Tab-separated table of C-alpha atoms in Angstrom:
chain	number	residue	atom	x	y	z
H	141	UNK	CA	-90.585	-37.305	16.611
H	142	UNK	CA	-92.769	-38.692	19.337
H	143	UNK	CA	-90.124	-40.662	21.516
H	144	UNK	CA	-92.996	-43.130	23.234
H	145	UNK	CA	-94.326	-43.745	19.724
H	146	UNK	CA	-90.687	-44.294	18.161
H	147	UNK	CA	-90.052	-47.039	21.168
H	148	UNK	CA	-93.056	-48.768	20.919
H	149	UNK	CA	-92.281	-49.355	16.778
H	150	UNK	CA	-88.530	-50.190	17.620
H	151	UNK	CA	-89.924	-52.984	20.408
H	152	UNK	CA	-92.180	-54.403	18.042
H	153	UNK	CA	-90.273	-54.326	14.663
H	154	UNK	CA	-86.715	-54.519	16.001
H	155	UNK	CA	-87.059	-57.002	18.875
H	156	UNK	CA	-90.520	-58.479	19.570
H	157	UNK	CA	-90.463	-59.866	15.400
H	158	UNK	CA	-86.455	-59.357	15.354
H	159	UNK	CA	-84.833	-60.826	11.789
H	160	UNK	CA	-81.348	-62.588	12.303
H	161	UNK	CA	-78.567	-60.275	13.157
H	162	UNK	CA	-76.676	-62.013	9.768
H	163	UNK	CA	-76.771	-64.976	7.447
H	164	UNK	CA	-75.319	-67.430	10.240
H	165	UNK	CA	-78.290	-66.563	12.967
H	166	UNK	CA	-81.846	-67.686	13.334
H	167	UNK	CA	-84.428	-65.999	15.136
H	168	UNK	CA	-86.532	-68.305	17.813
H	169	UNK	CA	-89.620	-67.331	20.070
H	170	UNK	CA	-89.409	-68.981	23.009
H	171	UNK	CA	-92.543	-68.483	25.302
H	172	UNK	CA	-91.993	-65.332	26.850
H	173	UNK	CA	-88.570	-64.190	25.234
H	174	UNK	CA	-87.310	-63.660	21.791
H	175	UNK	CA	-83.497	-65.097	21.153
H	176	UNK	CA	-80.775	-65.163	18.333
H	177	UNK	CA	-78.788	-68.754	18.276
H	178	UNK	CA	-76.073	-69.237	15.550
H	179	UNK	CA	-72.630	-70.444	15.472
H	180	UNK	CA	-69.677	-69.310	17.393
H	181	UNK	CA	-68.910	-66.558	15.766
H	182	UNK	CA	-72.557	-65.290	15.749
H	183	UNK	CA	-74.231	-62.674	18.153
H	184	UNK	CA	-76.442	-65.155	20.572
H	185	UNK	CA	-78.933	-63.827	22.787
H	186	UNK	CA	-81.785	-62.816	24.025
H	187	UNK	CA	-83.621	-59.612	22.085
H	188	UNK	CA	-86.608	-59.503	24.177
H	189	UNK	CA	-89.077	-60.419	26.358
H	190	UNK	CA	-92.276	-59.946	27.105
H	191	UNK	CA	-93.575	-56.643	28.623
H	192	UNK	CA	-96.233	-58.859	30.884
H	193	UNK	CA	-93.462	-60.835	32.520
H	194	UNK	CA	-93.466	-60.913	36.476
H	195	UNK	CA	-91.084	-61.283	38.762
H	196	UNK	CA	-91.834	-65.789	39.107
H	197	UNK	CA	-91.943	-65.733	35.183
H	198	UNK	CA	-88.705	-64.059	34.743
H	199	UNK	CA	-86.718	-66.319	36.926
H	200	UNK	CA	-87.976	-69.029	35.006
H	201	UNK	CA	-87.353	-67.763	31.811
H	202	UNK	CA	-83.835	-66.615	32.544
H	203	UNK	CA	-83.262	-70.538	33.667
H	204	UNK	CA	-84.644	-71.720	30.844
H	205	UNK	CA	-82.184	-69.733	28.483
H	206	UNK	CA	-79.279	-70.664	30.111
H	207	UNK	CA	-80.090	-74.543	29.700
H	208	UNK	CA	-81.204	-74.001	26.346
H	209	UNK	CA	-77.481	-71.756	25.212
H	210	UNK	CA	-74.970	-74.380	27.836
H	211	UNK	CA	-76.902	-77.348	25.891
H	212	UNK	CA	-75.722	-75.644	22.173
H	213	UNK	CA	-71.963	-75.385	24.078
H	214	UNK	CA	-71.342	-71.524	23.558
H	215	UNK	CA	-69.071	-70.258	25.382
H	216	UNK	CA	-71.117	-67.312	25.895
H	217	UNK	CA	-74.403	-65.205	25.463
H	218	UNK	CA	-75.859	-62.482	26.117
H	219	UNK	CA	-79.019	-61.213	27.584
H	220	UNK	CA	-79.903	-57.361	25.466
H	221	UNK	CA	-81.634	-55.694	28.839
H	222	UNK	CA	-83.136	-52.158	27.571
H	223	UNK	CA	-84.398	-49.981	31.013
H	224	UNK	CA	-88.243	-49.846	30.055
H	225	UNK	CA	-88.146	-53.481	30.282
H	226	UNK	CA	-89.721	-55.748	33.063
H	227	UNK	CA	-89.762	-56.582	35.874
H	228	UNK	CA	-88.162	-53.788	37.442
H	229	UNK	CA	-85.335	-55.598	38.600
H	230	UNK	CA	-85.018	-58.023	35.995
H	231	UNK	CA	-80.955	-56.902	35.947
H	232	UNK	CA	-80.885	-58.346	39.587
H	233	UNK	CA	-82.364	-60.949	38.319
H	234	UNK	CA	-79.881	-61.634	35.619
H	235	UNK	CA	-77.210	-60.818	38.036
H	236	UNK	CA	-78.004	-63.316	40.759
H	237	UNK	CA	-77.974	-66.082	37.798
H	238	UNK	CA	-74.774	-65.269	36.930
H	239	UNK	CA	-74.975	-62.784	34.338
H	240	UNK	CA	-72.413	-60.344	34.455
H	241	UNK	CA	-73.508	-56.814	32.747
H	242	UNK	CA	-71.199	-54.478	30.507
H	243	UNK	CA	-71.302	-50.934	30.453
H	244	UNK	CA	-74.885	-49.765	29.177
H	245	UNK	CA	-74.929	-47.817	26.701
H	246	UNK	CA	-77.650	-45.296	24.995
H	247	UNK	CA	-80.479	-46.139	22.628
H	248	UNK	CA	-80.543	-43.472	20.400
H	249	UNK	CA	-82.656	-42.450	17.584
H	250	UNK	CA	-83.153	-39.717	14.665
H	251	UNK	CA	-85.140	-39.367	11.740
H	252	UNK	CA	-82.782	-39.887	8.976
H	253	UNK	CA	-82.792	-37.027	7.513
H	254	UNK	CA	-81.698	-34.753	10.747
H	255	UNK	CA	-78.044	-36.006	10.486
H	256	UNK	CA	-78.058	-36.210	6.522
H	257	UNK	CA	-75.766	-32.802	6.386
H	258	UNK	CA	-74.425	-31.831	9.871
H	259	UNK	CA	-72.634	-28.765	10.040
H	260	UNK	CA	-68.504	-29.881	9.435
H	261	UNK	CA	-69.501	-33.118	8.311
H	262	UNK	CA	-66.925	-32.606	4.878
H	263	UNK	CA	-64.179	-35.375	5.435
H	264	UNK	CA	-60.896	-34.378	6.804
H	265	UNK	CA	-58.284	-33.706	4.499
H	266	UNK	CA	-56.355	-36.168	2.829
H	267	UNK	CA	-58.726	-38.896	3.961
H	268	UNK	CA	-61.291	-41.451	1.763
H	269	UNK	CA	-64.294	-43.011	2.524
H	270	UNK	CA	-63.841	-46.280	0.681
H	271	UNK	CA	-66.715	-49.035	0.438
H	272	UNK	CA	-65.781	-52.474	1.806
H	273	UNK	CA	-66.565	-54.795	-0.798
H	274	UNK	CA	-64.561	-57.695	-0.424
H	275	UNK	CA	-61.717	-59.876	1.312
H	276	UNK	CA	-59.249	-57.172	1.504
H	277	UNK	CA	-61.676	-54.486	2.547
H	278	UNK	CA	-62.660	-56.534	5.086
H	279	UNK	CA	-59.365	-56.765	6.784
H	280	UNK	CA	-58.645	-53.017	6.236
H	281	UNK	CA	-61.903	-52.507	8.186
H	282	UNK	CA	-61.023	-55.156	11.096
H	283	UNK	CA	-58.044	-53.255	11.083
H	284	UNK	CA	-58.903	-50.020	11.655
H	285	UNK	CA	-61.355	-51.400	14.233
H	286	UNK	CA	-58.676	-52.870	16.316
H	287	UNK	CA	-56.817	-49.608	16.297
H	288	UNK	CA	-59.903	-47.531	16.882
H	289	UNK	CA	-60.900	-50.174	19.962
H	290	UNK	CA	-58.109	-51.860	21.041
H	291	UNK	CA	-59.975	-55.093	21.003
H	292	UNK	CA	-59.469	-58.141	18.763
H	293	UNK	CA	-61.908	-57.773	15.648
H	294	UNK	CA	-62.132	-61.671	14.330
H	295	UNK	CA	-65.688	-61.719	14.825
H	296	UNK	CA	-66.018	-58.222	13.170
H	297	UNK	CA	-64.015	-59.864	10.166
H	298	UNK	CA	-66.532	-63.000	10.340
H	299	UNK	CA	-69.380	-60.953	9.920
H	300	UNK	CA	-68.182	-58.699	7.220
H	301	UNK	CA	-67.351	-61.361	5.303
H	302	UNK	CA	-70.422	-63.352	5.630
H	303	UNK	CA	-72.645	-60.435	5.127
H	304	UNK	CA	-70.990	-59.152	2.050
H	305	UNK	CA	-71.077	-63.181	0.508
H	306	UNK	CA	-74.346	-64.105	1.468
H	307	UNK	CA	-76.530	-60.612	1.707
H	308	UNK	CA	-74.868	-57.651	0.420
H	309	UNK	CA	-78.118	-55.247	-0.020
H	310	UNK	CA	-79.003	-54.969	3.281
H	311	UNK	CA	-75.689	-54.241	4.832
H	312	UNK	CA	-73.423	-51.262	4.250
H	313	UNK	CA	-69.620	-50.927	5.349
H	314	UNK	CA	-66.583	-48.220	4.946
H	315	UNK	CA	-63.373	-47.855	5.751
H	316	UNK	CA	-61.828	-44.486	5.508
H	317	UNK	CA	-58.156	-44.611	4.179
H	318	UNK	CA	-55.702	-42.053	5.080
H	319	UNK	CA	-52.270	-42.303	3.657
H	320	UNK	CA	-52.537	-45.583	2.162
H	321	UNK	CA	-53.571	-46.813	6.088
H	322	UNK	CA	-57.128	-47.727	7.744
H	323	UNK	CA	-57.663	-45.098	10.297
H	324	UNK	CA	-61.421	-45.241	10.556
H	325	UNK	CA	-64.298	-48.124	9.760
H	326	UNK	CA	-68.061	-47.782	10.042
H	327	UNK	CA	-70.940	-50.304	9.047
H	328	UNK	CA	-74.512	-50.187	9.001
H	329	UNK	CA	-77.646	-52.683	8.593
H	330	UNK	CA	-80.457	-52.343	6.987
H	331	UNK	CA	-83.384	-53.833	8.181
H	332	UNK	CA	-86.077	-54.350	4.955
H	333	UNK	CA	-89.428	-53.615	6.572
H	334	UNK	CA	-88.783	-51.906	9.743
H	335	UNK	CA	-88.314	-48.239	8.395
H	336	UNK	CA	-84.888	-48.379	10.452
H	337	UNK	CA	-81.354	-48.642	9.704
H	338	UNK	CA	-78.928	-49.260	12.773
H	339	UNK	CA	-75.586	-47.733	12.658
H	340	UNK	CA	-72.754	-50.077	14.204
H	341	UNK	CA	-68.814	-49.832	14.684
H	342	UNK	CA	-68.134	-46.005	14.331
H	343	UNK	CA	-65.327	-45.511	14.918
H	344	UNK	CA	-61.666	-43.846	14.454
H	345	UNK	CA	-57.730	-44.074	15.243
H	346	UNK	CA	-57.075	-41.800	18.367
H	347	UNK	CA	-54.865	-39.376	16.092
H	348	UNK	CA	-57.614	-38.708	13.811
H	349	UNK	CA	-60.550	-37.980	16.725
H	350	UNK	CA	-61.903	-34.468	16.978
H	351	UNK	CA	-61.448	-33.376	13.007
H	352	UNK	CA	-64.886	-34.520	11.896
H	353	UNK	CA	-64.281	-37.798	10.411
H	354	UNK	CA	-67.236	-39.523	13.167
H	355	UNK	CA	-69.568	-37.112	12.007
H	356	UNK	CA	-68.650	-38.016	7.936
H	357	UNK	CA	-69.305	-41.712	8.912
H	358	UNK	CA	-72.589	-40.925	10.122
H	359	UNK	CA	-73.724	-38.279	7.570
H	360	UNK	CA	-72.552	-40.650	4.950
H	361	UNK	CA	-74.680	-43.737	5.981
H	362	UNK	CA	-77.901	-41.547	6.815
H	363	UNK	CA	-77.544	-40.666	3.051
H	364	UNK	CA	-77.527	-44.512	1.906
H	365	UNK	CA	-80.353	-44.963	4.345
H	366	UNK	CA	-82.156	-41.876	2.845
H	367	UNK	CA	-81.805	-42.892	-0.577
H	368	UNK	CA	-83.172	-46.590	0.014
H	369	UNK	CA	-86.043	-44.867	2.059
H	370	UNK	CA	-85.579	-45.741	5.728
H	371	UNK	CA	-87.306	-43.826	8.190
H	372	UNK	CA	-84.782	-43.812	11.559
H	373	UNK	CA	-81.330	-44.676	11.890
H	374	UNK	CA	-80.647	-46.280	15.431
H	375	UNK	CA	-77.457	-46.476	17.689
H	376	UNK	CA	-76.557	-48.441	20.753
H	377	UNK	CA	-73.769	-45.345	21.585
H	378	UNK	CA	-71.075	-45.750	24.110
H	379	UNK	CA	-70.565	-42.514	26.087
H	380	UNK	CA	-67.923	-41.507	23.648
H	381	UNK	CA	-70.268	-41.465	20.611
H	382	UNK	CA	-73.715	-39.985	22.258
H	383	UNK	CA	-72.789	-36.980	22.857
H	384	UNK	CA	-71.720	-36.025	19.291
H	385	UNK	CA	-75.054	-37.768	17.940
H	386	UNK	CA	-77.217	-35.955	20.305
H	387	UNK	CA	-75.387	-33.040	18.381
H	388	UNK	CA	-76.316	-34.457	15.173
H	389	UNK	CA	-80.164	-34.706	15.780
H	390	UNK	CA	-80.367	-38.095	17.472
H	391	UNK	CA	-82.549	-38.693	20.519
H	392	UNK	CA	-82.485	-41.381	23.581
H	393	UNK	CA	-85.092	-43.577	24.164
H	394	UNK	CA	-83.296	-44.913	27.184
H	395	UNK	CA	-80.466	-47.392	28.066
H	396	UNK	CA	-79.801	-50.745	26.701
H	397	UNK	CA	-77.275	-53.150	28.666
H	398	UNK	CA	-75.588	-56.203	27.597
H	399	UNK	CA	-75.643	-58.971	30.134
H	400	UNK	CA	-73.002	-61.667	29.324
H	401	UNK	CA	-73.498	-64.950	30.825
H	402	UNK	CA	-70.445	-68.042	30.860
H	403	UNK	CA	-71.294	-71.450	31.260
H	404	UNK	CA	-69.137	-73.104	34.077
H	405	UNK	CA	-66.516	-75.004	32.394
């Protein structure tokens, strides 16, 4: 796998012509930048921007997002800064405009057959992978997120439930049961035309880390991806999670940061 090549396909296919991240979002190009709006509960931001914008462009673009998102009244959004992007300093940029950044985390990539069959990728005993198919799934997923995280998971919820009413086929969730209780969740979206299938919200309960059930999460979607004939299988991985993919056969392509930005109330 040719890293520079793999990039170059994930710009173009993934952010350049991105498709909504769910039912509730549309896609916009807006001069030099590409952006997600949707409701409240939807991811809104910016995907990307153009590899020819300078320094007097950027300031001006990053301007006109922040009128266009405080004029729609989100409370937030986010600008999705990947390090080969420019300018150079386009995170100062974002900074000084009052964008606040979260930790960055790794782009990673693999062919999706590399992580199909890890070595100890057999679930743990006495544990389930169990597809999420409906209302109650849902919540046994947000559930296990929550534990997993420690964060609130009612947007998690939101999405689960609007991807699984309005388009199941391209979207893939689990929840692995242990007991009778949630003690790991795992989705992944499919993205028809791209040849790659991004792998989101790994994740388990601190009692159950370190027996393999991260790496049957993975090696179980990489499977569905196979079967519906995806090429790659991308992660944005935390620096808990890229260290066991990079075991599994998945390679970085560099950094992607989340800046947030909150209107002035």
């Amino acid at each position: 796998m040719r890293t520079d090549e793999v990039r170059d396909l994930y710009d173009r296919t993934m952010r350049e012509h991105a498709r909504p991240e769910g039912p509730g979002g549309e896609v916009e190009r807006a001069g030099p930048v590409v952006r997600q709006v949707g409701g409240p509960d939807d991811w809104n931001g910016i995907v990307w921007s153009a590899p020819e914008l300078d320094a007097a462009g950027a300031d001006a673009a990053i301007r006109a997002q922040i009128r266009h998102y405080t004029a729609l009244g989100h409370g937030k959004f986010e600008w999705k800064l990947h390090s080969h992007d420019r300018p150079a300093d386009l995170g100062d940029r974002l900074r000084a405009a009052g964008f606040v950044p979260d930790p960055p985390e790794s782009l990673l990539v693999a062919p999706v057959e590399a992580p199909a069959s890890p070595p100890g990728a057999g679930l743990p005993g006495g544990v389930t992978l169990c597809p999420v198919t409906d209302a109650a799934g849902a919540e046994l997923m947000a559930l296990a997120h929550e534990r997993a995280f420690g964060t609130d998971a009612g947007r998690l919820r939101h999405q689960v439930l609007t991807r699984l009413e309005r388009a199941p086929d391209d979207f893939v969730a689990l929840v692995a049961m242990a007991g009778g209780e949630p003690v790991g969740s795992a989705r992944m979206e499919l993205y028809p035309g791209t040849g790659f299938a991004g792998l989101w919200g790994g994740g388990t309960v601190a009692e159950w880390r370190g027996r393999g059930l991260y790496r049957s999460l993975v090696a179980h979607r990489a499977a569905v991806a196979a079967e519906r004939g995806y090429r790659y299988l991308q992660v944005d991985a935390t620096d808990m999670s890229a260290p066991i993919l990079g075991r599994l056969g998945f390679t970085a392509l560099g950094t992607t940061t989340p800046y947030v930005y909150r209107p002035a109330r």
